[in-house]
C-alpha cells in the first residue's frame, strides 16, 4: 500500500521537479560560463568555485522553492481535490500516510541539492576550470 502511495507522490511531483531541474541546469550553466539559452550572455567565470561565486544563493533559492512547491502541492492540492478523504480511509495508519509524503518530498529535495553540488564540484575539480 505504501509503495503505491510513493509512486503516486512521485508521479504527481514530476512537473514541479522538472521545473526545478531546468532551473538548476540554467543556474549551473551560468556559473560555469556556458550560455544555456542564446539570449542570455554569460561572462567569464572568475574566482574560486564555492567561495567567490553565487552558487550558495542559487542552491538555496532553487532547493527552497522546490521544497515550498512540493509542500504546497502535497498539502493544499490534496485538500482542494478532496484526496485526503480517500487517503485517510485507506487500510494504513494516518501517520504512515503523512510520513510517506514527508519522506518522498524530502528525498526529492535533498536529491536535487546533492545533484547540484556534485555537478558543480565535478566541474570545479576538472583541470583547467575555475
Coordinates of N, CA, C and O in Angstrom, one line a residue:
X1 N 0.8 -1.2 0.0 CA 0.0 0.0 0.0 C 0.9 1.3 0.0 O 0.6 2.2 -0.7
X2 N 1.9 1.2 0.8 CA 2.8 2.4 0.8 C 3.6 2.6 -0.4 O 3.9 3.7 -0.8
X3 N 3.9 1.5 -1.1 CA 4.6 1.6 -2.4 C 3.7 2.3 -3.4 O 4.2 3.1 -4.2
X4 N 2.4 2.0 -3.4 CA 1.5 2.7 -4.3 C 1.5 4.2 -4.0 O 1.4 5.1 -4.9
X5 N 1.5 4.5 -2.7 CA 1.5 5.9 -2.3 C 2.8 6.7 -2.7 O 2.7 7.8 -3.2
X6 N 3.9 6.0 -2.6 CA 5.2 6.6 -3.1 C 5.1 6.8 -4.6 O 5.5 7.9 -5.0
X7 N 4.7 5.9 -5.3 CA 4.6 6.0 -6.8 C 3.6 7.2 -7.1 O 3.9 8.0 -8.0
X8 N 2.5 7.3 -6.4 CA 1.6 8.4 -6.6 C 2.2 9.7 -6.4 O 2.1 10.7 -7.2
X9 N 3.0 9.8 -5.3 CA 3.6 11.1 -5.0 C 4.7 11.5 -6.0 O 4.8 12.6 -6.4
X10 N 5.5 10.5 -6.4 CA 6.5 10.7 -7.4 C 5.9 11.1 -8.8 O 6.4 12.1 -9.4
X11 N 4.8 10.5 -9.1 CA 4.1 10.8 -10.4 C 3.5 12.2 -10.4 O 3.6 13.0 -11.3
X12 N 2.9 12.6 -9.3 CA 2.3 13.9 -9.2 C 3.3 15.0 -9.0 O 3.0 16.2 -9.3
X13 N 4.5 14.7 -8.5 CA 5.5 15.7 -8.3 C 6.4 15.9 -9.5 O 7.3 16.7 -9.5
X14 N 6.2 15.1 -10.6 CA 7.1 15.1 -11.7 C 7.2 16.5 -12.4 O 8.3 16.9 -12.8
X15 N 6.1 17.2 -12.5 CA 6.1 18.5 -13.2 C 6.9 19.5 -12.4 O 7.7 20.3 -13.0
X16 N 6.7 19.6 -11.1 CA 7.4 20.5 -10.3 C 8.9 20.2 -10.3 O 9.8 21.1 -10.3
X17 N 9.3 18.9 -10.2 CA 10.7 18.5 -10.2 C 11.3 18.9 -11.5 O 12.5 19.3 -11.6
X18 N 10.6 18.7 -12.6 CA 11.1 19.0 -14.0 C 11.5 20.5 -14.0 O 12.5 20.9 -14.6
X19 N 10.6 21.4 -13.5 CA 10.9 22.8 -13.5 C 12.1 23.1 -12.6 O 12.9 24.0 -13.0
X20 N 12.2 22.5 -11.5 CA 13.4 22.7 -10.6 C 14.7 22.2 -11.3 O 15.7 22.9 -11.1
X21 N 14.6 21.1 -12.0 CA 15.8 20.6 -12.7 C 16.2 21.6 -13.8 O 17.4 21.9 -14.0
X22 N 15.2 22.2 -14.5 CA 15.6 23.2 -15.5 C 16.2 24.4 -14.9 O 17.1 25.0 -15.5
X23 N 15.7 24.8 -13.8 CA 16.2 26.0 -13.1 C 17.7 25.7 -12.6 O 18.5 26.5 -12.7
X24 N 17.9 24.5 -12.1 CA 19.2 24.1 -11.7 C 20.2 24.0 -12.9 O 21.3 24.5 -12.7
X25 N 19.7 23.5 -14.0 CA 20.6 23.5 -15.2 C 20.9 24.9 -15.6 O 22.1 25.2 -16.0
X26 N 20.0 25.8 -15.6 CA 20.2 27.2 -16.0 C 21.2 27.8 -15.1 O 22.1 28.5 -15.5
X27 N 21.0 27.6 -13.7 CA 21.9 28.2 -12.8 C 23.3 27.7 -12.9 O 24.3 28.4 -12.9
X28 N 23.5 26.4 -13.0 CA 24.8 25.8 -13.1 C 25.5 26.2 -14.4 O 26.7 26.4 -14.4
X29 N 24.7 26.3 -15.5 CA 25.4 26.7 -16.8 C 25.8 28.1 -16.7 O 26.9 28.5 -17.3
X30 N 25.1 29.0 -16.0 CA 25.6 30.4 -15.9 C 26.8 30.5 -14.9 O 27.7 31.3 -15.1
X31 N 26.9 29.6 -14.0 CA 28.1 29.6 -13.1 C 29.3 29.1 -13.7 O 30.4 29.6 -13.4
X32 N 29.2 28.1 -14.7 CA 30.4 27.6 -15.3 C 30.7 28.4 -16.6 O 31.7 28.1 -17.2
X33 N 30.0 29.4 -16.9 CA 30.3 30.3 -18.0 C 29.8 29.8 -19.4 O 30.4 30.1 -20.4
X34 N 28.8 29.0 -19.4 CA 28.2 28.5 -20.6 C 26.8 29.0 -20.7 O 26.0 28.9 -19.8
X35 N 26.4 29.5 -21.9 CA 25.1 30.1 -22.1 C 24.2 28.9 -22.5 O 24.3 28.3 -23.5
X36 N 23.2 28.6 -21.6 CA 22.2 27.6 -21.9 C 21.2 28.1 -23.0 O 20.9 27.3 -23.9
X37 N 20.9 29.3 -22.9 CA 20.0 30.0 -23.9 C 20.8 31.1 -24.6 O 21.5 31.8 -24.0
X38 N 20.7 31.2 -25.9 CA 21.5 32.2 -26.6 C 21.1 33.6 -26.3 O 22.0 34.5 -26.5
X39 N 20.0 33.9 -25.7 CA 19.6 35.3 -25.4 C 20.3 35.8 -24.1 O 20.3 37.0 -23.9
X40 N 20.8 34.9 -23.3 CA 21.5 35.3 -22.1 C 23.0 35.3 -22.3 O 23.6 34.3 -22.6
X41 N 23.6 36.4 -22.0 CA 25.1 36.5 -22.1 C 25.7 36.1 -20.8 O 25.2 36.5 -19.7
X42 N 26.7 35.3 -20.8 CA 27.4 34.9 -19.6 C 28.9 35.3 -19.7 O 29.5 35.1 -20.7
X43 N 29.3 36.0 -18.7 CA 30.7 36.4 -18.7 C 31.7 35.3 -18.3 O 31.3 34.2 -18.1
X44 N 32.9 35.7 -18.2 CA 33.9 34.7 -17.8 C 33.7 34.4 -16.3 O 33.4 35.2 -15.5
X45 N 34.0 33.1 -16.0 CA 34.0 32.8 -14.6 C 35.3 33.3 -13.9 O 36.4 33.2 -14.4
X46 N 35.1 33.8 -12.7 CA 36.3 34.3 -12.0 C 36.1 34.0 -10.5 O 35.0 33.9 -10.0
X47 N 37.2 33.8 -9.9 CA 37.2 33.4 -8.5 C 37.3 32.0 -8.2 O 37.4 31.1 -9.1
X48 N 37.2 31.6 -7.0 CA 37.2 30.2 -6.6 C 35.8 29.7 -6.5 O 35.0 30.3 -5.8
X49 N 35.6 28.5 -7.1 CA 34.2 27.9 -7.0 C 33.9 27.6 -5.6 O 34.7 27.3 -4.7
X50 N 32.6 27.8 -5.2 CA 32.0 27.6 -3.9 C 32.4 28.7 -2.9 O 31.9 28.8 -1.9
X51 N 33.4 29.6 -3.3 CA 33.8 30.6 -2.3 C 33.4 32.0 -2.8 O 32.7 32.8 -2.1
X52 N 33.8 32.4 -4.0 CA 33.5 33.7 -4.5 C 32.6 33.7 -5.7 O 32.7 34.5 -6.6
X53 N 31.6 32.9 -5.6 CA 30.5 32.9 -6.7 C 29.2 32.9 -6.0 O 29.0 32.9 -4.8
X54 N 28.1 32.8 -6.8 CA 26.8 32.8 -6.2 C 26.1 31.4 -6.2 O 24.9 31.3 -6.3
X55 N 26.9 30.4 -6.1 CA 26.4 29.0 -6.0 C 25.4 28.8 -4.8 O 24.4 28.2 -5.0
X56 N 25.9 29.3 -3.7 CA 25.0 29.1 -2.5 C 23.7 29.8 -2.6 O 22.7 29.3 -2.2
X57 N 23.7 31.0 -3.3 CA 22.4 31.7 -3.5 C 21.5 30.8 -4.4 O 20.3 30.6 -4.1
X58 N 22.1 30.4 -5.5 CA 21.3 29.6 -6.5 C 20.8 28.3 -5.8 O 19.6 27.9 -6.0
X59 N 21.6 27.6 -5.1 CA 21.2 26.4 -4.4 C 20.1 26.6 -3.4 O 19.1 25.9 -3.4
X60 N 20.2 27.7 -2.6 CA 19.2 27.9 -1.6 C 17.9 28.3 -2.2 O 16.8 27.9 -1.8
X61 N 17.9 29.1 -3.3 CA 16.7 29.6 -3.9 C 16.0 28.4 -4.6 O 14.8 28.2 -4.5
X62 N 16.7 27.6 -5.4 CA 16.1 26.5 -6.1 C 15.6 25.4 -5.2 O 14.5 25.0 -5.3
X63 N 16.4 25.0 -4.3 CA 16.0 23.9 -3.3 C 14.9 24.4 -2.4 O 13.9 23.7 -2.1
X64 N 15.0 25.7 -2.0 CA 13.9 26.2 -1.2 C 12.6 26.4 -1.9 O 11.5 26.0 -1.4
X65 N 12.6 26.8 -3.1 CA 11.4 26.9 -3.9 C 10.8 25.5 -4.2 O 9.6 25.4 -4.2
X66 N 11.7 24.6 -4.5 CA 11.2 23.2 -4.7 C 10.5 22.7 -3.4 O 9.5 22.0 -3.5
X67 N 11.1 22.9 -2.3 CA 10.6 22.4 -1.0 C 9.2 23.1 -0.8 O 8.2 22.4 -0.4
X68 N 9.1 24.3 -1.0 CA 7.9 25.1 -0.8 C 6.8 24.6 -1.8 O 5.7 24.3 -1.4
X69 N 7.2 24.4 -3.1 CA 6.2 24.0 -4.1 C 5.7 22.5 -3.8 O 4.5 22.3 -3.9
X70 N 6.6 21.7 -3.4 CA 6.2 20.3 -3.1 C 5.3 20.3 -1.8 O 4.4 19.5 -1.8
X71 N 5.7 21.1 -0.8 CA 4.8 21.1 0.4 C 3.4 21.6 0.1 O 2.4 21.1 0.6
X72 N 3.3 22.7 -0.7 CA 2.0 23.2 -1.1 C 1.3 22.2 -1.9 O 0.0 22.0 -1.8
X73 N 2.0 21.5 -2.8 CA 1.3 20.5 -3.7 C 0.8 19.4 -2.8 O -0.4 18.9 -3.0
X74 N 1.6 18.9 -1.9 CA 1.2 17.8 -1.1 C 0.1 18.1 -0.1 O -0.6 17.2 0.4
X75 N 0.0 19.4 0.3 CA -1.0 19.7 1.3 C -2.2 20.4 0.7 O -3.3 19.8 0.8
X76 N -2.0 21.5 0.0 CA -3.2 22.3 -0.5 C -3.8 21.6 -1.7 O -5.1 21.6 -1.8
X77 N -3.1 21.0 -2.5 CA -3.6 20.3 -3.7 C -4.5 19.1 -3.3 O -5.6 18.9 -3.8
X78 N -4.0 18.3 -2.4 CA -4.7 17.2 -1.9 C -6.0 17.6 -1.2 O -7.0 17.0 -1.3
X79 N -5.9 18.6 -0.4 CA -7.1 19.1 0.3 C -8.1 19.7 -0.7 O -9.3 19.5 -0.5
X80 N -7.6 20.4 -1.7 CA -8.5 21.1 -2.6 C -9.3 20.1 -3.5 O -10.4 20.3 -4.0
X81 N -8.6 19.0 -3.8 CA -9.2 17.9 -4.6 C -9.9 16.8 -3.8 O -10.2 15.8 -4.4
X82 N -10.0 17.0 -2.5 CA -10.6 16.0 -1.6 C -9.9 14.6 -1.7 O -10.6 13.6 -1.5
X83 N -8.6 14.6 -2.0 CA -7.9 13.4 -2.0 C -7.6 12.9 -0.6 O -7.5 11.7 -0.3
X84 N -7.6 13.8 0.4 CA -7.3 13.4 1.8 C -8.4 12.4 2.3 O -8.1 11.5 3.1
X85 N -9.6 12.7 1.9 CA -10.7 11.8 2.3 C -10.4 10.3 1.9 O -10.7 9.4 2.7
X86 N -9.9 10.2 0.7 CA -9.6 8.8 0.2 C -8.3 8.3 1.0 O -8.3 7.2 1.4
X87 N -7.3 9.1 1.0 CA -6.0 8.7 1.6 C -6.2 8.3 3.1 O -5.5 7.3 3.6
X88 N -7.0 9.0 3.8 CA -7.1 8.8 5.3 C -8.0 7.7 5.6 O -8.1 7.3 6.8
X89 N -8.7 7.1 4.6 CA -9.6 6.0 4.8 C -9.0 4.7 4.2 O -9.6 3.7 4.1
X90 N -7.7 4.7 3.9 CA -7.0 3.5 3.4 C -6.7 2.6 4.6 O -6.9 3.0 5.8
X91 N -6.3 1.4 4.3 CA -6.0 0.4 5.3 C -4.7 0.6 6.0 O -4.1 -0.4 6.5
X92 N -4.1 1.8 6.0 CA -2.9 2.1 6.7 C -3.1 3.2 7.7 O -4.1 3.9 7.6
X93 N -2.2 3.3 8.6 CA -2.4 4.3 9.7 C -2.2 5.7 9.0 O -1.5 5.9 8.1
X94 N -2.9 6.7 9.6 CA -2.8 8.1 9.1 C -1.3 8.6 9.2 O -0.9 9.2 8.3
X95 N -0.6 8.2 10.3 CA 0.7 8.7 10.4 C 1.6 8.1 9.3 O 2.5 8.8 8.8
X96 N 1.3 6.9 8.9 CA 2.1 6.3 7.8 C 1.9 7.1 6.5 O 2.8 7.3 5.7
X97 N 0.7 7.6 6.2 CA 0.4 8.3 5.0 C 1.2 9.6 5.0 O 1.9 10.0 4.1
X98 N 1.1 10.3 6.2 CA 1.8 11.6 6.2 C 3.4 11.4 6.2 O 4.1 12.2 5.6
X99 N 3.9 10.4 6.9 CA 5.3 10.2 6.9 C 5.8 9.8 5.5 O 6.9 10.2 5.1
X100 N 5.0 9.0 4.8 CA 5.4 8.7 3.4 C 5.5 9.9 2.5 O 6.4 10.1 1.8
X101 N 4.5 10.8 2.7 CA 4.5 12.1 1.9 C 5.8 12.9 2.3 O 6.4 13.4 1.4
X102 N 6.1 13.0 3.6 CA 7.2 13.7 4.0 C 8.5 13.2 3.5 O 9.4 13.9 3.1
X103 N 8.7 11.9 3.6 CA 9.9 11.2 3.2 C 10.1 11.3 1.7 O 11.2 11.6 1.2
X104 N 9.1 11.2 0.9 CA 9.2 11.3 -0.6 C 9.6 12.7 -0.9 O 10.5 13.0 -1.7
X105 N 8.9 13.7 -0.3 CA 9.3 15.1 -0.6 C 10.7 15.5 -0.2 O 11.4 16.1 -0.9
X106 N 11.1 15.0 1.0 CA 12.4 15.3 1.4 C 13.5 14.6 0.6 O 14.5 15.2 0.3
X107 N 13.2 13.4 0.1 CA 14.2 12.7 -0.8 C 14.3 13.4 -2.1 O 15.5 13.6 -2.6
X108 N 13.3 14.0 -2.6 CA 13.3 14.7 -3.9 C 14.2 16.0 -3.7 O 15.1 16.3 -4.5
X109 N 13.9 16.7 -2.6 CA 14.6 18.0 -2.3 C 16.1 17.7 -2.1 O 17.0 18.4 -2.7
X110 N 16.4 16.8 -1.2 CA 17.8 16.5 -0.9 C 18.5 15.9 -2.1 O 19.7 16.2 -2.3
X111 N 17.8 15.2 -2.9 CA 18.4 14.6 -4.1 C 18.8 15.7 -5.1 O 19.9 15.6 -5.7
X112 N 17.9 16.6 -5.4 CA 18.3 17.7 -6.3 C 19.4 18.6 -5.8 O 20.3 18.9 -6.5
X113 N 19.4 18.8 -4.5 CA 20.5 19.6 -3.9 C 21.8 18.8 -4.0 O 22.9 19.4 -4.4
X114 N 21.8 17.5 -3.8 CA 23.0 16.7 -3.9 C 23.5 16.7 -5.4 O 24.7 16.8 -5.6
X115 N 22.6 16.6 -6.3 CA 23.0 16.6 -7.7 C 23.6 17.9 -8.1 O 24.6 18.0 -8.9
X116 N 23.0 19.0 -7.6 CA 23.6 20.3 -8.0 C 25.0 20.5 -7.4 O 25.9 20.9 -8.1
X117 N 25.2 20.1 -6.1 CA 26.5 20.2 -5.5 C 27.5 19.3 -6.2 O 28.7 19.7 -6.5
X118 N 27.1 18.0 -6.5 CA 28.1 17.1 -7.2 C 28.4 17.6 -8.6 O 29.5 17.5 -9.1
X119 N 27.4 18.1 -9.3 CA 27.7 18.6 -10.7 C 28.6 19.8 -10.7 O 29.6 19.8 -11.5
X120 N 28.4 20.7 -9.8 CA 29.3 21.9 -9.8 C 30.7 21.5 -9.2 O 31.7 22.1 -9.7
X121 N 30.8 20.7 -8.3 CA 32.1 20.3 -7.8 C 32.8 19.4 -8.8 O 34.1 19.5 -8.8
X122 N 32.1 18.6 -9.6 CA 32.8 17.9 -10.6 C 33.4 18.8 -11.7 O 34.5 18.7 -12.1
X123 N 32.6 19.9 -12.0 CA 33.2 20.9 -13.0 C 34.4 21.6 -12.3 O 35.4 21.8 -13.0
X124 N 34.2 22.0 -11.1 CA 35.3 22.7 -10.4 C 36.6 21.9 -10.3 O 37.7 22.4 -10.3
X125 N 36.4 20.6 -10.1 CA 37.6 19.7 -9.9 C 38.3 19.4 -11.2 O 39.4 18.8 -11.2
X126 N 37.7 19.6 -12.3 CA 38.3 19.3 -13.6 C 39.4 20.3 -13.9 O 39.2 21.5 -13.7
X127 N 40.6 19.8 -14.3 CA 41.7 20.7 -14.5 C 41.4 21.7 -15.7 O 40.8 21.3 -16.7
X128 N 41.8 22.9 -15.5 CA 41.5 23.9 -16.5 C 40.3 24.8 -16.2 O 40.0 25.7 -17.0
X129 N 39.5 24.4 -15.3 CA 38.3 25.2 -14.9 C 38.6 26.1 -13.7 O 39.5 25.9 -13.0
X130 N 37.7 27.0 -13.5 CA 37.7 27.9 -12.3 C 38.7 29.0 -12.5 O 39.1 29.6 -13.3

